[in-house]
CSV table of C-alpha atoms and ligand atoms in Angstrom, one decimal:
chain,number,residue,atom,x,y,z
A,768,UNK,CA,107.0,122.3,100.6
A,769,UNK,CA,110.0,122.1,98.7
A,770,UNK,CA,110.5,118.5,98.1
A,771,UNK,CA,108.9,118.2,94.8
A,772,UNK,CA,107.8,114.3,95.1
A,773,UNK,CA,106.3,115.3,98.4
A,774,UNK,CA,104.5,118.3,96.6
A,775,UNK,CA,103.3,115.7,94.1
A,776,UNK,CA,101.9,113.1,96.7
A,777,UNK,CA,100.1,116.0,98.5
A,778,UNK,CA,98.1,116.9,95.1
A,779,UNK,CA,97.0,113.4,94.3
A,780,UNK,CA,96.0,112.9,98.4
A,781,UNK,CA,94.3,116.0,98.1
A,782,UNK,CA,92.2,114.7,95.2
A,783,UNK,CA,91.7,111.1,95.8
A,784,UNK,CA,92.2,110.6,99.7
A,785,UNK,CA,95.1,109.1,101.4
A,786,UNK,CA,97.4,106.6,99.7
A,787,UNK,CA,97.9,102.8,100.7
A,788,UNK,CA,101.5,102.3,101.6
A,789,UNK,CA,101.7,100.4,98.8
A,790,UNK,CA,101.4,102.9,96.8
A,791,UNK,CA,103.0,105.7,98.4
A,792,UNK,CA,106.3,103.0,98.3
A,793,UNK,CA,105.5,102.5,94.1
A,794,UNK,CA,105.0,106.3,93.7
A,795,UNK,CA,108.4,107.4,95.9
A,796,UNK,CA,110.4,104.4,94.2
A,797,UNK,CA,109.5,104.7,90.6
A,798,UNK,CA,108.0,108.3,89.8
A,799,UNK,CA,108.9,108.6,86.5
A,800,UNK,CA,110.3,112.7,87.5
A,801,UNK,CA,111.3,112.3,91.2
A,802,UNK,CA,111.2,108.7,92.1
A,803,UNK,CA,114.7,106.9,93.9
A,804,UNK,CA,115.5,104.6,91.0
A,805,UNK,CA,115.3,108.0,88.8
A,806,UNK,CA,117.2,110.2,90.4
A,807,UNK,CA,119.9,108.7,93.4
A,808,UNK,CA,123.2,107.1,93.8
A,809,UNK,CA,121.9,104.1,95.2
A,810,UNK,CA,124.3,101.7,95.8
A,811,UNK,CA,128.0,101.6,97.0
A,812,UNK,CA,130.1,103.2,99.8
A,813,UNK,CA,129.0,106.3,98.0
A,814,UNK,CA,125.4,105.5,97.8
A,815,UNK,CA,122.8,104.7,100.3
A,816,UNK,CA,123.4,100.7,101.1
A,817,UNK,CA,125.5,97.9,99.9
A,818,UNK,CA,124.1,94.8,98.6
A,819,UNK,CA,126.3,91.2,98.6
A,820,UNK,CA,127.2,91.5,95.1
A,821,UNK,CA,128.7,94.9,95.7
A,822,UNK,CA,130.5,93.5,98.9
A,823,UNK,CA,132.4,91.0,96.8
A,824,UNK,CA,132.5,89.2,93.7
A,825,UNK,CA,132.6,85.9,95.6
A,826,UNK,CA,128.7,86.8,95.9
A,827,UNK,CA,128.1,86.3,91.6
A,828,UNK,CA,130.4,83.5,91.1
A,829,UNK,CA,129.2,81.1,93.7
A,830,UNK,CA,125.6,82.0,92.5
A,831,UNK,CA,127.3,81.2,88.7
A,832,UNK,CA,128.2,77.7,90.4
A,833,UNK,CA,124.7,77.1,91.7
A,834,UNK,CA,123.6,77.9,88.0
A,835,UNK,CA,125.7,75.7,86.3
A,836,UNK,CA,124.5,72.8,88.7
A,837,UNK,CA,121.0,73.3,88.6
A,838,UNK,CA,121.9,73.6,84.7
A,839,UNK,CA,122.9,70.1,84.5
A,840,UNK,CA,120.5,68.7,86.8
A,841,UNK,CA,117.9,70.4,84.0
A,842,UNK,CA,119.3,67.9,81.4
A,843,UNK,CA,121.8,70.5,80.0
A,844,UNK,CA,119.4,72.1,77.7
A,845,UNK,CA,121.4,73.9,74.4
A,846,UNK,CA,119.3,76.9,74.8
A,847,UNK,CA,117.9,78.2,78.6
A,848,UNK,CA,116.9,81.9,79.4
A,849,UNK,CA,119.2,82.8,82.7
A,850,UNK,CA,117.1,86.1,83.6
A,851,UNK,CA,118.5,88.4,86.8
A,852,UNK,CA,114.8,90.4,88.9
A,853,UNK,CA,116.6,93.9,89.6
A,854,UNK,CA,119.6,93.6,88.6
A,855,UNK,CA,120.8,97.0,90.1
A,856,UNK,CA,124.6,98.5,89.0
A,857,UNK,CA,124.5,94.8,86.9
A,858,UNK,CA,127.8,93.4,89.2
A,859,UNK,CA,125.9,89.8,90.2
A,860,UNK,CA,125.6,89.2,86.8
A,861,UNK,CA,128.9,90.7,85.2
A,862,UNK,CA,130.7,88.4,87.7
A,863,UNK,CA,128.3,84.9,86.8
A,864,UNK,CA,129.4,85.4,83.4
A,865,UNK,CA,132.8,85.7,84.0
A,866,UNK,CA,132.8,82.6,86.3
A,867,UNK,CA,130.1,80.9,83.8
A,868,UNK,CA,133.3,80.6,81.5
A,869,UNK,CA,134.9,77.6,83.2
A,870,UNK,CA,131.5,75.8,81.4
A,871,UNK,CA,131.6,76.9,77.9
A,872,UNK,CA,128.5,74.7,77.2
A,873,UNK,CA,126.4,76.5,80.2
A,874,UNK,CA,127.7,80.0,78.8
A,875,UNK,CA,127.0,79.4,75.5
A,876,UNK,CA,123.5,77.7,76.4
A,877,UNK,CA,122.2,80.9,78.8
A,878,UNK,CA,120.2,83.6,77.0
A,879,UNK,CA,120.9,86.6,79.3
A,880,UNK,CA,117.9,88.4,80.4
A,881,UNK,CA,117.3,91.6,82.6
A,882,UNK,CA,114.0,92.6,83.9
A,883,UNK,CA,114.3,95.6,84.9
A,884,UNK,CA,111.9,99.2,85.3
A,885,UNK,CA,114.5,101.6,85.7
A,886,UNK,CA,115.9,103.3,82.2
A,887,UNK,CA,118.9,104.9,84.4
A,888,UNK,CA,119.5,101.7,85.8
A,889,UNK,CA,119.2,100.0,82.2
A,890,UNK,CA,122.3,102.2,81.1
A,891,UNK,CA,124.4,101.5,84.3
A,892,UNK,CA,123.8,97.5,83.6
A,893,UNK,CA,124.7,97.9,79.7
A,894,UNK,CA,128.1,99.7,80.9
A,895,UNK,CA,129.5,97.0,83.2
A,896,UNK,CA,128.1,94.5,80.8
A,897,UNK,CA,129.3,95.5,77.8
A,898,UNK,CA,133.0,93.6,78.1
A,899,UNK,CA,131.4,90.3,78.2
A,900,UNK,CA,130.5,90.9,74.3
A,901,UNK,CA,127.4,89.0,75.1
A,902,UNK,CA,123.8,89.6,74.1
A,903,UNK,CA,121.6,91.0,77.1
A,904,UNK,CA,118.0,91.9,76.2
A,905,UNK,CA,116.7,93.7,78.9
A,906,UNK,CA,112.5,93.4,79.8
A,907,UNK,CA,110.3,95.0,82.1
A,908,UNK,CA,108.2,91.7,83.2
A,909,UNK,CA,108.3,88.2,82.9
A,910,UNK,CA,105.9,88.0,80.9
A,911,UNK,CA,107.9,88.8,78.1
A,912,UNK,CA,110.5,86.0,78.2
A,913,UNK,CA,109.9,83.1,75.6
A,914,UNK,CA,109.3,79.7,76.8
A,915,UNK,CA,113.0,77.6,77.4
A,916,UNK,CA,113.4,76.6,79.9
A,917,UNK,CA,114.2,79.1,82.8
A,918,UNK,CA,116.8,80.0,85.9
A,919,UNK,CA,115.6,83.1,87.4
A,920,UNK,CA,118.0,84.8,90.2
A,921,UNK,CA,117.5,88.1,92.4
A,922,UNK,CA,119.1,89.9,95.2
A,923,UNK,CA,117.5,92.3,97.2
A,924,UNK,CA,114.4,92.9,94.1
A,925,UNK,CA,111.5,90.9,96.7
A,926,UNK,CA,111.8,93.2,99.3
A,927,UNK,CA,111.2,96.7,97.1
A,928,UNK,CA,107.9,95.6,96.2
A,929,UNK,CA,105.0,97.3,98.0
A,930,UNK,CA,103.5,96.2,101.3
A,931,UNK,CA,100.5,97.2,103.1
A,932,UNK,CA,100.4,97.2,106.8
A,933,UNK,CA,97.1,96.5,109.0
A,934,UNK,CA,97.0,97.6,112.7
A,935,UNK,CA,94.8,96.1,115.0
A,936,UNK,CA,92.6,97.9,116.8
A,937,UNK,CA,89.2,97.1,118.9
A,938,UNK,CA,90.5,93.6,117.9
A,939,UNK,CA,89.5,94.6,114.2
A,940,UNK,CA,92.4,95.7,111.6
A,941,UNK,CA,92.4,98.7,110.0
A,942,UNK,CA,94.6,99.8,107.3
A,943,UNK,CA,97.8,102.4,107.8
A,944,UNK,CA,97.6,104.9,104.9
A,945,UNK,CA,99.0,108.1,104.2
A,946,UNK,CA,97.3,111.9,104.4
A,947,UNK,CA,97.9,114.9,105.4
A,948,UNK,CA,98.1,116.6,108.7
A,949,UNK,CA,96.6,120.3,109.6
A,950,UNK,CA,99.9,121.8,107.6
A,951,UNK,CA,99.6,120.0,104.9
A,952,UNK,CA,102.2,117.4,105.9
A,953,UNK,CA,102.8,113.9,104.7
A,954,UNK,CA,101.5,111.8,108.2
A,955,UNK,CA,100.8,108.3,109.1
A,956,UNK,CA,96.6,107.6,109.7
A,957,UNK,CA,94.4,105.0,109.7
A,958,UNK,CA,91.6,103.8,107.7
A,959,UNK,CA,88.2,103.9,109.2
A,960,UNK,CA,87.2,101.0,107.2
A,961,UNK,CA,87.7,97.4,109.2
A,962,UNK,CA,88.8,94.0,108.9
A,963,UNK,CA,87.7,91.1,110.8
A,964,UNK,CA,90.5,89.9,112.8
A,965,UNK,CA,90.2,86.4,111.1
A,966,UNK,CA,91.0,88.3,107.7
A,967,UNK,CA,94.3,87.2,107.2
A,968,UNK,CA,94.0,83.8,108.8
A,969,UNK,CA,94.4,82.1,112.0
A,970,UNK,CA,97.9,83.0,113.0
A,971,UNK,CA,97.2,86.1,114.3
A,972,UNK,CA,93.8,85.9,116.5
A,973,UNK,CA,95.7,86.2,119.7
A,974,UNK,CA,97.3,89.2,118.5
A,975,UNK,CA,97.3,92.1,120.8
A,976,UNK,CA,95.7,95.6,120.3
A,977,UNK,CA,98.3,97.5,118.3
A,978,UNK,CA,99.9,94.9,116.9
A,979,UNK,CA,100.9,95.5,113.0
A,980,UNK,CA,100.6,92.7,110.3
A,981,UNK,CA,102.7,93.7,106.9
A,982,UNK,CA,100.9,91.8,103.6
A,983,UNK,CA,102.1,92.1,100.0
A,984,UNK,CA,100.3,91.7,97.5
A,985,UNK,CA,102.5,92.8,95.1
A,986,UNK,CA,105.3,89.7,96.1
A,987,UNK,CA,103.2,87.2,96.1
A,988,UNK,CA,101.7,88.0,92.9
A,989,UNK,CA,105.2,88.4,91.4
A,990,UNK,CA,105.9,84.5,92.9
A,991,UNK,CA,102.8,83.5,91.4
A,992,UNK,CA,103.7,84.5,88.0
A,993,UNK,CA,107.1,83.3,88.5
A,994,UNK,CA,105.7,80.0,89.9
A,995,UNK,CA,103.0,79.7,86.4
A,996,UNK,CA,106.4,80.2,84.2
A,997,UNK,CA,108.2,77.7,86.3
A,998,UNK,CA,105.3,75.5,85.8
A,999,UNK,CA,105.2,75.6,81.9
A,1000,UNK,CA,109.0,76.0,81.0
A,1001,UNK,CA,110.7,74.3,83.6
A,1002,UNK,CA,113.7,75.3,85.8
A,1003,UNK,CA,114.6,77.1,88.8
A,1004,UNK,CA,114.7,80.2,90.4
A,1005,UNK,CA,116.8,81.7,93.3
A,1006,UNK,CA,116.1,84.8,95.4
A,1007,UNK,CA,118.4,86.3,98.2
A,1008,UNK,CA,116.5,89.2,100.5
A,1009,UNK,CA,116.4,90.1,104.3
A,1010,UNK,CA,113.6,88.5,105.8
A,1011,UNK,CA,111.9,85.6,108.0
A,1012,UNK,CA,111.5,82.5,107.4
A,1013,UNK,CA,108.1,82.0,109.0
A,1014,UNK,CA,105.3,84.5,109.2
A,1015,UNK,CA,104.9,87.0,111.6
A,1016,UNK,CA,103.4,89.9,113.2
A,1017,UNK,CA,105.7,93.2,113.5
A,1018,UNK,CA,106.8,96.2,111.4
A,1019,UNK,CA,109.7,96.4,109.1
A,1020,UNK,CA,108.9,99.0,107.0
A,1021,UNK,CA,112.6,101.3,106.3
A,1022,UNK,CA,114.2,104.2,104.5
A,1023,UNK,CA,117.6,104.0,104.4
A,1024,UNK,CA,120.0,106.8,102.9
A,1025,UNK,CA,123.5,106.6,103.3
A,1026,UNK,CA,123.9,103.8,105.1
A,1027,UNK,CA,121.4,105.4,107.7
A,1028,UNK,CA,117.9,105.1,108.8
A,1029,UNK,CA,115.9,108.1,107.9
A,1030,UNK,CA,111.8,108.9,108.7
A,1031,UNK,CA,109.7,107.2,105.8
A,1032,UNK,CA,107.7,110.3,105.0
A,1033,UNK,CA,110.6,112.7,105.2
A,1034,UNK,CA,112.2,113.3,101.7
A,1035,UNK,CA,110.1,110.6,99.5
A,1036,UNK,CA,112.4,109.9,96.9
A,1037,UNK,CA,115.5,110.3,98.6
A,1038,UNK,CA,115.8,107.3,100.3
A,1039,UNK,CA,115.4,103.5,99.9
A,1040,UNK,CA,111.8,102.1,100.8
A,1041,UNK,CA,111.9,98.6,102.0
A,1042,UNK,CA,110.6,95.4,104.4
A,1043,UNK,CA,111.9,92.5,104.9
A,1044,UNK,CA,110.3,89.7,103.1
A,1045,UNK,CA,107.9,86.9,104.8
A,1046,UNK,CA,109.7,83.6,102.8
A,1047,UNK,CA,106.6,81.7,104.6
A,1048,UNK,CA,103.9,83.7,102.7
A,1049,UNK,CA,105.4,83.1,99.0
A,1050,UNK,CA,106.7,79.3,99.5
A,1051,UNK,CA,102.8,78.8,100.6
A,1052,UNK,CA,102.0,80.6,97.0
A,1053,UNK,CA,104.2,78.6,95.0
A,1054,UNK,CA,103.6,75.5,96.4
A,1055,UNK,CA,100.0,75.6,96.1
A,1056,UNK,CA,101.4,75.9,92.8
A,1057,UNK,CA,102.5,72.6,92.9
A,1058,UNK,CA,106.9,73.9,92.4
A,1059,UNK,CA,108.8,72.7,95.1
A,1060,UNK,CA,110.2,74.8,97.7
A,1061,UNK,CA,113.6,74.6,99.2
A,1062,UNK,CA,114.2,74.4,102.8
A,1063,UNK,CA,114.7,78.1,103.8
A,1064,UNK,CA,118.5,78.5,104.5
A,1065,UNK,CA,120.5,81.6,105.6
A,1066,UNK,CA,122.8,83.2,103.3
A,1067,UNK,CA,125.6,82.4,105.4
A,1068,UNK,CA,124.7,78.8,105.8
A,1069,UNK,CA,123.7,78.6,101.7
A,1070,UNK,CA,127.2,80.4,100.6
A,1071,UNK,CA,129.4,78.3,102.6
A,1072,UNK,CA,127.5,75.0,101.6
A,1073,UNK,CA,128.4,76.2,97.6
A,1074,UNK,CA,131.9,76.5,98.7
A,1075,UNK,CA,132.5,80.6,99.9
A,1076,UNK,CA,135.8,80.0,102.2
A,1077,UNK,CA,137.4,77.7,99.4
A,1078,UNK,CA,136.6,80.2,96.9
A,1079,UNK,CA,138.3,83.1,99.1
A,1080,UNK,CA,141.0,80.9,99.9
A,1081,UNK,CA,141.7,80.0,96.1
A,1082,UNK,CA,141.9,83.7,95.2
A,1083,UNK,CA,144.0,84.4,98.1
A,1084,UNK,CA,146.1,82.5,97.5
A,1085,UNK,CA,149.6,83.7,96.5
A,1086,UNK,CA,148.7,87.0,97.2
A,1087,UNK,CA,149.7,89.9,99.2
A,1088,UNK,CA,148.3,90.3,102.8
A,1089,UNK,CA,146.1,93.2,102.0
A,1090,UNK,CA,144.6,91.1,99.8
A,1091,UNK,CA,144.1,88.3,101.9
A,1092,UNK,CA,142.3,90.5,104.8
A,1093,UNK,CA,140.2,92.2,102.5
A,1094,UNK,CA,138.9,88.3,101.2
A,1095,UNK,CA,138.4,87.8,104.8
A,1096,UNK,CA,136.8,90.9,105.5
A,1097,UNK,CA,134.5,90.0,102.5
A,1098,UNK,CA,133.5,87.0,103.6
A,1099,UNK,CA,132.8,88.0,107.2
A,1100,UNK,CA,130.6,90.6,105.3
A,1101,UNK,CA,128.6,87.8,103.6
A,1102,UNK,CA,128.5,84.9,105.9
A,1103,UNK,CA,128.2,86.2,109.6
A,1104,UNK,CA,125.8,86.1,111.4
A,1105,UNK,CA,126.0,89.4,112.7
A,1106,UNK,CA,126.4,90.9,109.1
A,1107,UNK,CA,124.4,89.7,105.5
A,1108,UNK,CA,124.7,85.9,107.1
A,1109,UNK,CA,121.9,85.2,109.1
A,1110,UNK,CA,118.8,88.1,108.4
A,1111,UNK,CA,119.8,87.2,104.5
A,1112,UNK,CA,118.0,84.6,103.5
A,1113,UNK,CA,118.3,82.5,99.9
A,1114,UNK,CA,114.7,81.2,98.9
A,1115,UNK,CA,115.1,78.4,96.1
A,1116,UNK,CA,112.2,77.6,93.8
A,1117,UNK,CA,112.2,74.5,91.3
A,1118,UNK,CA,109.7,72.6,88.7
A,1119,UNK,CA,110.7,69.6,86.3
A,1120,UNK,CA,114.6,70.0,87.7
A,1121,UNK,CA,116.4,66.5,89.1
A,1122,UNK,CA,117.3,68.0,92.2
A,1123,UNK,CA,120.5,67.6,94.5
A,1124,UNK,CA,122.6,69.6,97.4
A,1125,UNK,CA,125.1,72.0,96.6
A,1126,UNK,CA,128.2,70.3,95.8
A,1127,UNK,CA,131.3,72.5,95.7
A,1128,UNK,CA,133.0,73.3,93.0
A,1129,UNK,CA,136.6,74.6,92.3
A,1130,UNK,CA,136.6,77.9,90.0
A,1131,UNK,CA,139.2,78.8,88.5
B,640,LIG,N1,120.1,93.2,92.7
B,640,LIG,C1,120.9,94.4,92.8
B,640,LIG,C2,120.0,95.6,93.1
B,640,LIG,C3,118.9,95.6,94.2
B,640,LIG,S1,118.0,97.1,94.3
B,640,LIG,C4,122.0,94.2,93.8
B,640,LIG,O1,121.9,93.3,94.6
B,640,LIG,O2,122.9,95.1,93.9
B,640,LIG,C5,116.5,96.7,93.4
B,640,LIG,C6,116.5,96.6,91.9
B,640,LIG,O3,115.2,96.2,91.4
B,640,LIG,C7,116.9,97.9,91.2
B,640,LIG,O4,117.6,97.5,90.0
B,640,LIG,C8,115.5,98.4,90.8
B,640,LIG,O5,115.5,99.3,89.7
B,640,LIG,C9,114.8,97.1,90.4
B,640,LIG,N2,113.3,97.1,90.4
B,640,LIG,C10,112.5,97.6,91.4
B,640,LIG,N3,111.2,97.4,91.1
B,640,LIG,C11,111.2,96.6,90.0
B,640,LIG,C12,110.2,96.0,89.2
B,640,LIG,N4,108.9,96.1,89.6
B,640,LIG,N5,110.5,95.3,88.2
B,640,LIG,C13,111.8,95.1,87.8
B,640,LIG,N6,112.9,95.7,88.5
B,640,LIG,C14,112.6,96.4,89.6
């Protein structure tokens, strides 16, 4: 075997059993030697996938917008911790800063937070940051941030934390893990112990034999904490991922490297482990937390409501036609619904904030 993170997972299956997929994704993701967010390009043409605020710049300043407004409908506190989940090459939030300028007060207010696990990634973020000559602290949980009051924003962080995946079989559901096959290979099986098929509620008992239910623990555990620190400090909290906006049955599970879909089990570490996100499950978790939940809207649908074709049209303006077609090709990128516009979703959480729409503003 000469993959050495495959080498790795095959010693610890051989001593404990076969892994969840859960843990298989945490173990390929953030190995401290081998894992992705260690050792790959990740994003850009050059990496493995694009995310929006790679696409475009667009992407960070209408989220700076939505700040600033969900900023004053907080009571325009003089001190607020403005904290990016995953904030990957750091280009969502070097582009809100810049556009947070047109509100002195706001950018002056936001203490600028970073939760983030990966130290390469830490160093790539303090690089593109390090123009705005303004304090970052970086964290690796939430649970570290003091207690102002809070906006939270992430792209594409929900769906990198771990799922498991039930299948159903002789209408009971039995866990997908991940041993080894008769050479020693990384292979798919299933765990002998069973779950009732009332388990995970009453959704899925006419599902068919076969079927596969995706859970994660890991997100709604995340929501819940972010929903407790909502509840005590106050503010809002805004999270863009692929996903569906009601629950279902079916497999999303992916690798992706460059730009491609690879086999899961094939090179761990090389690729990007992800599944889209069930907005359904984690509204239910923070609203039994008592935070109110937005209305799940598409990215396409949320970015033109905060004013996307007015921004491109305003930077456009004036300038040359290459320009101008790349602006278009940007928002296409974002907003369509055969790109980022309608599988994107933005999920908007809020506690103690006087809420209103998205009134457009006019950067400048
Ligand atoms: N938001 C960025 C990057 C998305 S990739 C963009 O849109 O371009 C996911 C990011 O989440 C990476 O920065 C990764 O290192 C980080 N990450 C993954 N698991 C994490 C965890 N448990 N806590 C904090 N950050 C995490």
């Amino acid at each position: 075997m000469t993959n050495k993170l495959a080498a790795k997972l095959a010693r610890v299956i051989n001593a404990t059993g076969p892994l969840s997929i859960a843990e298989y994704m945490h173990i390929c993701m953030s190995d401290p030697q081998y894992g992705y967010y260690q050792t790959q390009t990740i994003f850009g043409e050059e990496g493995d996938f694009i995310t929006s605020p790679e696409v475009s710049q667009m992407f960070g300043e209408l989220i700076a917008v939505w700040c600033m407004e969900k900023w004053i409908a907080m009571g325009r506190p003089t001190r607020f911790n403005m904290v990016e989940l995953g904030p990957g090459r750091g280009k969502l939030m070097s582009d809100l800063l810049r556009a947070a300028k047109t509100m002195p007060a706001f950018h002056a207010a936001a203490q600028i937070h970073l939760v983030e696990t990966s130290p390469s990634l830490r160093r790539v973020q303090a690089d593109i940051l390090a123009t705005g000559n303004q304090e970052i602290v970086w964290l690796s949980d939430i649970s570290e941030l003091s207690s102002l009051p809070v906006i939270f924003i992430a792209n594409e962080f929900l769906d990198v934390l771990p799922i498991r995946q039930y299948v159903l079989q002789d209408n009971k559901w039995h866990e997908r893990l991940i041993g080894l096959d008769d050479c020693g290979r990384l292979a798919f099986c299933l765990s002998r112990d069973r779950l009732p098929i009332s388990a995970f509620g009453k959704a899925y008992k006419f599902a068919k034999s076969g079927a596969v239910l995706e859970s994660s623990p890991s997100r709604e555990a995340f929501i819940q904490s972010i929903s407790l620190h909502l509840r005590e400090c106050n503010g809002a909290g805004l999270f863009f991922d692929y996903g569906h906006a009601q629950t279902g049955l079916g497999e999303t599970l992916q690798a992706i490297r460059k730009h491609e879909h690879v086999d899961i089990l094939t090179e761990p570490g090389f690729s990007d482990l992800s599944s889209h996100v069930d907005f359904e499950a984690l509204g239910l978790v923070a609203y039994r937390q008592k935070i109110q939940v937005g209305k799940i809207k598409s990215q396409g649908e949320f970015l033109l409501d905060l004013g996307l074709l007015e921004r491109a049209g305003s930077l456009g303006k004036g300038q040359s036609p290459e320009t101008q077609a790349r602006l278009t090709r940007e928002v296409d990128r974002l907003a369509s619904p055969n790109q980022m516009g309608h599988l994107f979703k933005a999920f908007y959480l809020s506690h103690g904030v006087e809420d209103q729409s998205h009134p457009t503003r006019e950067l400048t």
